[in-house]
Coordinates of C-alpha atoms in Angstrom, one line a residue:
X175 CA 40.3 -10.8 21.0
X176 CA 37.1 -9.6 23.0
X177 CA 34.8 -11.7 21.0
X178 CA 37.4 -14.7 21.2
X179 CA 36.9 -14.3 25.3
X180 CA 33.2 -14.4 24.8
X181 CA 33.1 -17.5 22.9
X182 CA 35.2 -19.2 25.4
X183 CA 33.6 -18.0 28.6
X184 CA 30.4 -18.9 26.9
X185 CA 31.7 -22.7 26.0
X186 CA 33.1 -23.3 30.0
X187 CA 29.7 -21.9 30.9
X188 CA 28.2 -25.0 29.0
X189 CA 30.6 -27.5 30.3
X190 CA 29.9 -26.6 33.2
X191 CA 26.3 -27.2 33.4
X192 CA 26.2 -30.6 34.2
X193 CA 29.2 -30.6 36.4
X194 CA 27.7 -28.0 38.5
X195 CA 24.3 -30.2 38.7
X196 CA 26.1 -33.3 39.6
X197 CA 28.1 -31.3 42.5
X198 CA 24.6 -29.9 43.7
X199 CA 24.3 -28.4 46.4
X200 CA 27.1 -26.8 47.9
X201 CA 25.3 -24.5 50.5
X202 CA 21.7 -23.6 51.8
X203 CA 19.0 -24.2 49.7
X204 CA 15.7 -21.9 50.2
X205 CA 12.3 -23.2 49.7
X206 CA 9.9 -20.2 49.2
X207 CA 6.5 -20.9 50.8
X208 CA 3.6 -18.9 49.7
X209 CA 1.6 -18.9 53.1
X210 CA 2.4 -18.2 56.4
X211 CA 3.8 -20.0 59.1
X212 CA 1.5 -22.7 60.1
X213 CA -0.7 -24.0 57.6
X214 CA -0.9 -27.3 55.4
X215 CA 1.4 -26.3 52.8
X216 CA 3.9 -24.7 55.5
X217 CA 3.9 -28.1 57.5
X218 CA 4.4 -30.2 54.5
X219 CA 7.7 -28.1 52.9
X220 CA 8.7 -28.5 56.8
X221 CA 8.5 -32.1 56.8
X222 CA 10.3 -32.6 53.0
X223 CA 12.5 -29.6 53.8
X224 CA 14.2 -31.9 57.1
X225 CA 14.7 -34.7 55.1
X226 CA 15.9 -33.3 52.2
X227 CA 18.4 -31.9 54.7
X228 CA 19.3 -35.3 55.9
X229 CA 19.6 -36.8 52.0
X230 CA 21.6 -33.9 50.5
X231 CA 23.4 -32.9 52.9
X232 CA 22.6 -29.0 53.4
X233 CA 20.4 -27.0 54.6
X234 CA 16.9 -26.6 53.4
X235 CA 15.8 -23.3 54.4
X236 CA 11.8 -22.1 54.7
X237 CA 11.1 -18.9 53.9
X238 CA 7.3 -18.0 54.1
X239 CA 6.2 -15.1 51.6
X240 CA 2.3 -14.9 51.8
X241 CA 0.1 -12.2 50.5
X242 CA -2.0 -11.5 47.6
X243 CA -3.3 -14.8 47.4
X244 CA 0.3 -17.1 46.7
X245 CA 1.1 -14.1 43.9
X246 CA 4.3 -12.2 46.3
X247 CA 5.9 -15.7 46.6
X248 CA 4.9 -16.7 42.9
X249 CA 6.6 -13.6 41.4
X250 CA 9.7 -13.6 43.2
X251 CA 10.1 -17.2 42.3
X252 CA 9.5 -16.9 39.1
X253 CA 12.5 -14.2 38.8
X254 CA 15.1 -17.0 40.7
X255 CA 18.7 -18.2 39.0
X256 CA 17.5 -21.7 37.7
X257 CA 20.7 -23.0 39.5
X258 CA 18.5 -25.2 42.1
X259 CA 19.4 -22.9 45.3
X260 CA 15.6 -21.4 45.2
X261 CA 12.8 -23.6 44.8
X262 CA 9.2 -23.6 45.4
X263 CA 6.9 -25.6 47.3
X264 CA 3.4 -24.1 46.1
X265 CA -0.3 -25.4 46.4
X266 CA -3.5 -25.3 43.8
X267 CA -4.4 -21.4 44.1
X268 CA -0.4 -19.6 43.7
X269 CA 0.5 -21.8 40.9
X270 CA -2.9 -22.4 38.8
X271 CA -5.6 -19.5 40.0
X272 CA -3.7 -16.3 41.1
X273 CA -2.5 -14.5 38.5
X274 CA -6.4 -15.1 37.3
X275 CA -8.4 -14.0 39.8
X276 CA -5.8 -11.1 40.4
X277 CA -6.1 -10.3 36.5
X278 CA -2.0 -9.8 36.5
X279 CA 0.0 -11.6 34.2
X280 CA 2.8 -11.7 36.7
X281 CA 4.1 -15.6 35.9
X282 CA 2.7 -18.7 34.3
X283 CA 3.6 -22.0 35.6
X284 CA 3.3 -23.2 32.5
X285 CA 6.5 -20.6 31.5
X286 CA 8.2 -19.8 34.8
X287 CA 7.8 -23.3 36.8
X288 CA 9.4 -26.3 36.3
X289 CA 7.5 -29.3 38.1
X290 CA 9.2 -31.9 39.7
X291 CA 7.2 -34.0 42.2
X292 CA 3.7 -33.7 43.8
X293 CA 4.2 -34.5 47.5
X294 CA 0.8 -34.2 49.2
X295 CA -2.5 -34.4 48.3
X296 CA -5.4 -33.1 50.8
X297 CA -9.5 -33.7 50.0
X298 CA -11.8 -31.6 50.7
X299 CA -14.8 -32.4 53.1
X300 CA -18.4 -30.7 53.0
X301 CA -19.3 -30.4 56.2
X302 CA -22.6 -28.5 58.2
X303 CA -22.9 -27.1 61.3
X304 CA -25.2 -29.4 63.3
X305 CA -28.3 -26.7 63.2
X306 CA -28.7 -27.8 59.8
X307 CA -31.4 -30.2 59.2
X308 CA -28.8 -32.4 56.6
X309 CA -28.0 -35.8 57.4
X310 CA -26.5 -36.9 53.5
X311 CA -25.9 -35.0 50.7
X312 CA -28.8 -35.5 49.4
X313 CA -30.8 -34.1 52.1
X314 CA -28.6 -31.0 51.7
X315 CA -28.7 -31.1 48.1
X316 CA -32.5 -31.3 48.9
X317 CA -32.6 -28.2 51.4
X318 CA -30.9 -26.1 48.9
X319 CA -33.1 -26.3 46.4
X320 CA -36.1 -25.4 48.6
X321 CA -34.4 -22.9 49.8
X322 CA -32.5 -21.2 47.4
X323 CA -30.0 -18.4 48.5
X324 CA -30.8 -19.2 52.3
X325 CA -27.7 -21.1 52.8
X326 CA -24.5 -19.7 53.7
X327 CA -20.6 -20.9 53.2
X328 CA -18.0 -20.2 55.0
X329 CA -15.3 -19.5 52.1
X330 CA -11.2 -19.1 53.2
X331 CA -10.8 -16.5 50.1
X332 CA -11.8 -15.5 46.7
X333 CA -10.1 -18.0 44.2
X334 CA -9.3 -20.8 46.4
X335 CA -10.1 -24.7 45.7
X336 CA -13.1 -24.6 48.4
X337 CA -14.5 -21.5 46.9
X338 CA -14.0 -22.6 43.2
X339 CA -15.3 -26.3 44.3
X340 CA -18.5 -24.3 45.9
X341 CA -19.3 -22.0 42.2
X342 CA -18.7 -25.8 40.4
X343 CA -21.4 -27.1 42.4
X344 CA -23.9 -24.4 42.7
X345 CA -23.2 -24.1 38.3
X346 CA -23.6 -28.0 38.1
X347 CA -26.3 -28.8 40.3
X348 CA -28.4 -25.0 40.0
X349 CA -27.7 -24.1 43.1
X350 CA -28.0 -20.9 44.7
X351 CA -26.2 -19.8 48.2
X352 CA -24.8 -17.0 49.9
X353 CA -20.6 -17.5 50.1
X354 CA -18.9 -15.3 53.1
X355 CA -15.7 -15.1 51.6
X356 CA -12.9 -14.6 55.1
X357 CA -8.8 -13.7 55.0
X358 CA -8.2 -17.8 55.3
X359 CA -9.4 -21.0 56.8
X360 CA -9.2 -19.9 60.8
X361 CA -11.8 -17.2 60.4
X362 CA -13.6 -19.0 58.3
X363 CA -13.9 -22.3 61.0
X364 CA -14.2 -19.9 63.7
X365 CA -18.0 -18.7 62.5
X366 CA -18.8 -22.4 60.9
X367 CA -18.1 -23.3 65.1
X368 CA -20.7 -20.4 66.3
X369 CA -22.7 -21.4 63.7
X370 CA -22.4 -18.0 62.3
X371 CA -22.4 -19.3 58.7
X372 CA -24.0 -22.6 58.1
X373 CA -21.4 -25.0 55.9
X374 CA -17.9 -25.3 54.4
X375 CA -15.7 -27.1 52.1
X376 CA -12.4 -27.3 53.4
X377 CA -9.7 -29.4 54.2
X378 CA -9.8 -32.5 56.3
X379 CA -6.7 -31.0 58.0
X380 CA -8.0 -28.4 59.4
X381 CA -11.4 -29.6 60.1
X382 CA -11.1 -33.7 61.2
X383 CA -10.9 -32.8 65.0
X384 CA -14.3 -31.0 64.6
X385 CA -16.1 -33.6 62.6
X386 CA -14.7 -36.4 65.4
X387 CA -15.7 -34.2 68.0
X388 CA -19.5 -33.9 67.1
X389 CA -18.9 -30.4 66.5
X390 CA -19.3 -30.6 62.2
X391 CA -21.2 -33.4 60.5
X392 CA -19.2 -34.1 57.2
X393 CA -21.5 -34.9 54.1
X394 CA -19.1 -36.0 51.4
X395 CA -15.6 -36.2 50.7
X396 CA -13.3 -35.0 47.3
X397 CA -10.8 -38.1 47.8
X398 CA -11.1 -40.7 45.2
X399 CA -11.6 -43.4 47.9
X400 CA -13.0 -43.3 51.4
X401 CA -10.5 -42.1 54.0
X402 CA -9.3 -44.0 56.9
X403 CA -9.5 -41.2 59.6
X404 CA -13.5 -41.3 57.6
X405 CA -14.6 -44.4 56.8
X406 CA -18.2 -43.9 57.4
X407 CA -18.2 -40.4 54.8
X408 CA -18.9 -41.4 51.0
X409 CA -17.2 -39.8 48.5
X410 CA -18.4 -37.5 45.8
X411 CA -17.8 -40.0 42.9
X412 CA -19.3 -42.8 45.0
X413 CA -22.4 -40.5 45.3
X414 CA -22.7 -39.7 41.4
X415 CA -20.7 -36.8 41.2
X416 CA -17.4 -37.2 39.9
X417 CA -16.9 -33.7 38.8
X418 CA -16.5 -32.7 42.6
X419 CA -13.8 -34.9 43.4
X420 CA -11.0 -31.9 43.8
X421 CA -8.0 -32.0 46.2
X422 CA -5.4 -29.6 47.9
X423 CA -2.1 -30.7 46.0
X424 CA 1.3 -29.1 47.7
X425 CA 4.2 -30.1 45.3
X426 CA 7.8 -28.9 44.3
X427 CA 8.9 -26.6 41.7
X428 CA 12.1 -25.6 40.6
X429 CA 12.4 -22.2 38.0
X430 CA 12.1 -23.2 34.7
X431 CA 15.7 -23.9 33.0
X432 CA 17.1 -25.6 36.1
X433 CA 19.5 -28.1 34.8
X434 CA 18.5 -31.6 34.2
X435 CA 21.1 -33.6 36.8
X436 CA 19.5 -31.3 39.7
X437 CA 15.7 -31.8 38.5
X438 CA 16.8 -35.8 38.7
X439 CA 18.2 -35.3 41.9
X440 CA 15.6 -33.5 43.4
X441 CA 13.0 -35.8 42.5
X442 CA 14.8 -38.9 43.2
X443 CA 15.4 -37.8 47.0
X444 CA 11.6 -36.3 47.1
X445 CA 10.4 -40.1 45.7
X446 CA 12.8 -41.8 48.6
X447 CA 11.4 -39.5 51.6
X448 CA 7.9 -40.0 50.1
X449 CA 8.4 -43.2 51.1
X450 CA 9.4 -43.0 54.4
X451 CA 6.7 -44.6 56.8
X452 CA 7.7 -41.7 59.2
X453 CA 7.2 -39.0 56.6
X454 CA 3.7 -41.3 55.5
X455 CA 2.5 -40.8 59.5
X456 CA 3.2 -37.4 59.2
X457 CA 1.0 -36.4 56.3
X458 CA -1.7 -39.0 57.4
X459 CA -1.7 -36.9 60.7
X460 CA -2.5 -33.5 58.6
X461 CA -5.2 -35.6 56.9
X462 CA -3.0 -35.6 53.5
X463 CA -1.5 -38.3 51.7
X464 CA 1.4 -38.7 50.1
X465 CA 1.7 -38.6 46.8
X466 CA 4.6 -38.5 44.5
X467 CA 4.8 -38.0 40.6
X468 CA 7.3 -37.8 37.9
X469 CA 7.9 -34.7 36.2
X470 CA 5.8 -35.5 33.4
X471 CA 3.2 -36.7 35.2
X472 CA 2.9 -33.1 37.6
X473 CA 3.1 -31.3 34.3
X474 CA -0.3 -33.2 33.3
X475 CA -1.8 -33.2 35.8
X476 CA -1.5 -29.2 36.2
X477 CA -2.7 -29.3 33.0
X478 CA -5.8 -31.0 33.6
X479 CA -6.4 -29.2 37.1
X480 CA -5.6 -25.6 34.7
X481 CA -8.7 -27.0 32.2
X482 CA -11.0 -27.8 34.7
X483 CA -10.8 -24.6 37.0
X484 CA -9.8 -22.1 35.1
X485 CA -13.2 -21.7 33.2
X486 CA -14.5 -22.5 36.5
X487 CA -12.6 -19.0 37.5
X488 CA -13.8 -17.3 34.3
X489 CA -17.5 -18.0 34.6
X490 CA -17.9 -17.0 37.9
X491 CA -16.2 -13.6 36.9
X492 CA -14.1 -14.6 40.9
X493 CA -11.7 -12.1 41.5
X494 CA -9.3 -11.1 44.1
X495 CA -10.5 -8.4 46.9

């Protein structure tokens, strides 16, 4: 009789997969963050988070988890019901670098995350501090090699996309500077400003009111085409060097298992916001654009990011402080 109630509780559970996705949601939904308050990945779940309010009609709730480089967030997320009521919205270093560089095999996206839409991609720009006697790239490029370990980088952490974009270029190019690694981008800046350190990679959004103000001269940029808010910077690929042409993604996850009707509606809305010109403004503002992918197409992508990093990671020996 016992095994008999099993079966059956078993079976309704099954029926009622699908149901229960087509129903979805019935109450608050929870976006983990893995940063705090303030930053380009917090803005952007902020700004899908409201609208996703307004297209499925509850709540969309931030809750910011930082620490330990994305991993806090990461792990907790990865141990979520895959019933669509926790989701993740989760940048480059948490969902392809941490559990590297902290040598902890805590989650894998490749196990633990379901992808379901990129939303925002953000380029990197080299920039300089105006001391230094760099007008192009080449100049720098230049100045680097006749000076070799003279130069210093402002770095927002060990393992993130400016840091691992710096060892790619130092390893491709034979290069040889000094990296300040700092406890993220504000620090960092902060000593790039005094002049403290003497260059950066680092995102446009925290860095295009410097450059405009005279305060940065920017070099080169990741994107794969000139950006409006630059139009006078080349890119990297323009320049010859395709290799260096890494971004900033911020994109949605769900846990892995999360049932196919909620994964379709998720991405659906996400597409339909994307579009938004008032959501576009938004992201141009932060100096990200917007940028929305199937399922299949943020699982390759990850893929091809995870091949071209990861032995970045592993050569360098980069780990976590």
């Amino acid at each position: 009789m016992k095994m008999l109630w099993i079966a059956a509780a078993v079976i309704a559970a099954v029926l009622a997969g699908p149901a229960a996705g087509q129903q979805w949601p019935t109450r608050n939904v929870k976006l983990i963050v893995p940063y705090p308050a303030g930053g380009n990945v917090d803005s952007a779940a902020r700004i899908i988070a409201d609208k996703l309010q307004e297209k499925l009609g509850q709540p969309f709730i931030i809750e910011n988890k930082a620490g330990a480089g994305g991993m806090i967030a990461g792990e907790a997320f990865a141990k979520s019901p895959p019933d669509g009521y926790t989701l993740f919205v989760g940048a480059n270093g948490p969902v392809l670098f941490a559990t590297e560089i902290n040598k902890r095999d805590a989650y894998s996206w490749k196990k633990d995350f379901l992808p379901i839409s990129t939303i925002s991609m953000t380029p990197l720009v080299l920039e300089v501090h105006p001391s230094v006697q760099a007008k192009t790239f080449k100049e720098f490029i230049d100045l680097a090699k006749r000076e070799p370990g003279k130069l210093t980088m402002a770095s927002p952490g060990p393992g993130t996309t400016n840091h691992l974009l710096s060892e790619l270029m130092q390893s491709n190019l034979d290069l040889q500077w000094v990296t300040v690694h700092y406890r993220g981008n504000a620090p960092a800046i902060n000593d790039l400003l005094g002049g403290q350190v003497q260059f950066a990679f680092d995102q446009l959004t925290v860095s295009l009111q410097h450059i405009k103000a005279g305060l940065f001269r920017a070099l080169a940029v990741t994107s794969p085409h000139r950006l409006k808010s630059l139009p006078d910077v080349p890119t990297f690929t323009e320049l010859g060097y395709k290799d260096f042409d890494g971004q900033t993604f911020t994109g949605l996850f769900a846990p892995a298992g999360t049932p196919p009707p909620i994964v379709e509606k998720l991405q659906d809305a996400l597409v339909t916001i994307l579009k938004d010109p008032a959501v576009v403004d938004k992201f141009d503002k932060l100096g990200a654009e917007v940028v929305a992918m199937t399922p299949a197409e943020f699982t390759a992508y990850l893929e091809r990011e995870d091949a071209k990093w990861i032995p970045v990671v592993r050569k360098a020996n980069i780990k976590a402080d």
